[in-house]
């Protein structure tokens, strides 16, 4: 994880070591909007996201880990 300790925002950033296109394709196929750049993925869940969307994001992330 890259997100600094004590950060109060909902932004979560983590590093990855697979090809960038793998991540972009997986999140795009699941219709999840994330930022992928510089060896990091940034996820910004907010109040308008529902539990199904959060679970779908977690499932895609787990599948790529």
Coordinates of N, CA and C in Angstrom, one line a residue:
X1 N 0.8 -1.2 0.0 CA 0.0 0.0 0.0 C 0.9 1.2 0.0
X2 N 0.4 2.2 -0.7 CA 1.1 3.5 -0.8 C 0.4 4.6 0.0
X3 N -0.8 4.4 0.3 CA -1.6 5.5 1.0 C -0.9 5.8 2.3
X4 N -0.6 7.0 2.6 CA 0.1 7.3 3.9 C -0.8 7.0 5.1
X5 N -0.2 6.5 6.2 CA -0.9 6.3 7.4 C -1.6 7.6 7.9
X6 N -2.7 7.5 8.5 CA -3.4 8.6 9.0 C -4.2 9.4 8.0
X7 N -4.1 9.0 6.7 CA -4.8 9.7 5.6 C -6.3 9.6 5.8
X8 N -7.0 10.7 5.8 CA -8.5 10.7 6.1 C -9.3 10.7 4.8
X9 N -8.7 10.7 3.6 CA -9.5 10.6 2.4 C -9.8 9.2 2.1
X10 N -10.7 9.0 1.1 CA -11.1 7.7 0.7 C -10.2 7.2 -0.4
X11 N -9.2 7.9 -0.8 CA -8.3 7.5 -1.9 C -7.3 6.4 -1.3
X12 N -7.3 5.3 -2.1 CA -6.3 4.2 -1.7 C -5.4 4.0 -2.9
X13 N -4.1 4.0 -2.7 CA -3.2 3.8 -3.7 C -2.3 2.6 -3.4
X14 N -2.1 1.7 -4.4 CA -1.2 0.6 -4.1 C -0.3 0.3 -5.3
X15 N 0.8 -0.3 -5.1 CA 1.8 -0.6 -6.1 C 1.4 -2.0 -6.8
X16 N 1.9 -2.2 -8.0 CA 1.8 -3.4 -8.7 C 3.0 -3.8 -9.4
X17 N 3.2 -5.0 -9.8 CA 4.4 -5.5 -10.5 C 4.1 -6.3 -11.7
X18 N 2.9 -6.1 -12.2 CA 2.5 -6.8 -13.4 C 2.4 -5.8 -14.5
X19 N 2.3 -6.2 -15.8 CA 2.1 -5.2 -16.9 C 0.9 -4.3 -16.7
X20 N 1.1 -3.0 -16.9 CA 0.0 -2.0 -16.8 C -1.2 -2.4 -17.5
X21 N -1.1 -2.9 -18.7 CA -2.2 -3.3 -19.5 C -3.1 -4.3 -18.9
X22 N -2.5 -5.2 -18.1 CA -3.3 -6.2 -17.3 C -4.3 -5.6 -16.4
X23 N -3.8 -4.6 -15.7 CA -4.7 -3.8 -14.7 C -5.7 -3.0 -15.4
X24 N -5.3 -2.3 -16.4 CA -6.3 -1.4 -17.2 C -7.4 -2.3 -17.7
X25 N -7.0 -3.4 -18.4 CA -8.0 -4.2 -19.0 C -9.0 -4.9 -18.0
X26 N -8.4 -5.3 -16.9 CA -9.3 -6.0 -15.8 C -10.3 -5.0 -15.2
X27 N -9.8 -3.8 -14.9 CA -10.7 -2.8 -14.3 C -11.7 -2.3 -15.3
X28 N -11.3 -2.1 -16.6 CA -12.2 -1.6 -17.6 C -13.2 -2.7 -17.9
X29 N -12.9 -3.9 -17.9 CA -13.8 -5.0 -18.2 C -14.9 -5.1 -17.1
X30 N -14.5 -4.7 -15.9 CA -15.5 -4.7 -14.8 C -16.2 -3.4 -14.6
X31 N -15.9 -2.5 -15.5 CA -16.5 -1.1 -15.5 C -16.2 -0.4 -14.2
X32 N -14.9 -0.4 -13.8 CA -14.5 0.2 -12.6 C -13.4 1.3 -13.1
X33 N -13.7 2.5 -12.7 CA -12.8 3.6 -13.1 C -11.7 3.8 -12.0
X34 N -10.5 3.5 -12.4 CA -9.3 3.7 -11.5 C -8.3 4.5 -12.3
X35 N -7.3 5.0 -11.6 CA -6.1 5.6 -12.2 C -5.0 4.7 -12.2
X36 N -4.4 4.3 -13.3 CA -3.2 3.4 -13.4 C -2.1 4.2 -14.0
X37 N -1.0 4.4 -13.2 CA 0.1 5.1 -13.8 C 1.3 5.0 -12.8
X38 N 2.5 5.1 -13.4 CA 3.7 5.1 -12.6 C 3.8 3.9 -11.6
X39 N 3.4 2.7 -12.0 CA 3.5 1.6 -11.1 C 2.5 1.6 -10.0
X40 N 1.5 2.4 -10.1 CA 0.5 2.5 -9.0 C -0.9 2.5 -9.5
X41 N -1.8 2.0 -8.7 CA -3.2 2.1 -9.0 C -3.9 2.9 -7.9
X42 N -4.7 3.9 -8.3 CA -5.4 4.7 -7.4 C -6.9 4.5 -7.5
X43 N -7.5 4.1 -6.3 CA -8.9 3.9 -6.3 C -9.5 4.9 -5.4
X44 N -10.6 5.5 -5.8 CA -11.2 6.6 -5.1 C -12.7 6.4 -4.8
X45 N -13.0 5.4 -3.9 CA -14.4 5.2 -3.6 C -15.0 6.4 -2.9
X46 N -16.3 6.6 -3.1 CA -17.0 7.7 -2.5 C -18.4 7.3 -2.1
X47 N -19.1 8.3 -1.5 CA -20.5 8.0 -1.0 C -21.4 7.5 -2.0
X48 N -21.2 7.9 -3.3 CA -22.1 7.5 -4.3 C -21.9 6.0 -4.8
X49 N -20.8 5.4 -4.4 CA -20.6 4.0 -4.7 C -21.4 3.1 -3.8
X50 N -21.9 2.0 -4.3 CA -22.7 1.1 -3.5 C -21.8 -0.1 -3.1
X51 N -22.3 -1.0 -2.3 CA -21.5 -2.1 -1.8 C -21.2 -3.1 -2.9
X52 N -22.1 -3.3 -3.9 CA -21.8 -4.1 -5.0 C -20.6 -3.6 -5.8
X53 N -20.5 -2.3 -6.0 CA -19.4 -1.8 -6.7 C -18.1 -1.9 -6.0
X54 N -18.1 -1.8 -4.7 CA -16.9 -1.9 -3.8 C -16.5 -3.4 -3.9
X55 N -17.4 -4.3 -3.8 CA -17.1 -5.8 -3.8 C -16.5 -6.1 -5.2
X56 N -17.1 -5.6 -6.3 CA -16.6 -5.9 -7.6 C -15.1 -5.4 -7.7
X57 N -14.8 -4.2 -7.2 CA -13.5 -3.6 -7.2 C -12.5 -4.5 -6.4
X58 N -13.0 -5.0 -5.3 CA -12.1 -5.9 -4.5 C -11.9 -7.2 -5.2
X59 N -12.9 -7.7 -5.8 CA -12.7 -9.0 -6.5 C -11.7 -8.9 -7.7
X60 N -11.8 -7.8 -8.4 CA -10.8 -7.6 -9.5 C -9.4 -7.4 -8.9
X61 N -9.3 -6.7 -7.9 CA -8.0 -6.5 -7.2 C -7.4 -7.8 -6.7
X62 N -8.2 -8.6 -6.1 CA -7.8 -9.9 -5.6 C -7.3 -10.8 -6.7
X63 N -8.1 -10.7 -7.8 CA -7.7 -11.6 -9.0 C -6.4 -11.2 -9.6
X64 N -6.0 -9.9 -9.4 CA -4.8 -9.5 -10.0 C -3.6 -9.6 -9.1
X65 N -3.9 -9.9 -7.8 CA -2.8 -10.0 -6.8 C -2.0 -11.2 -6.9

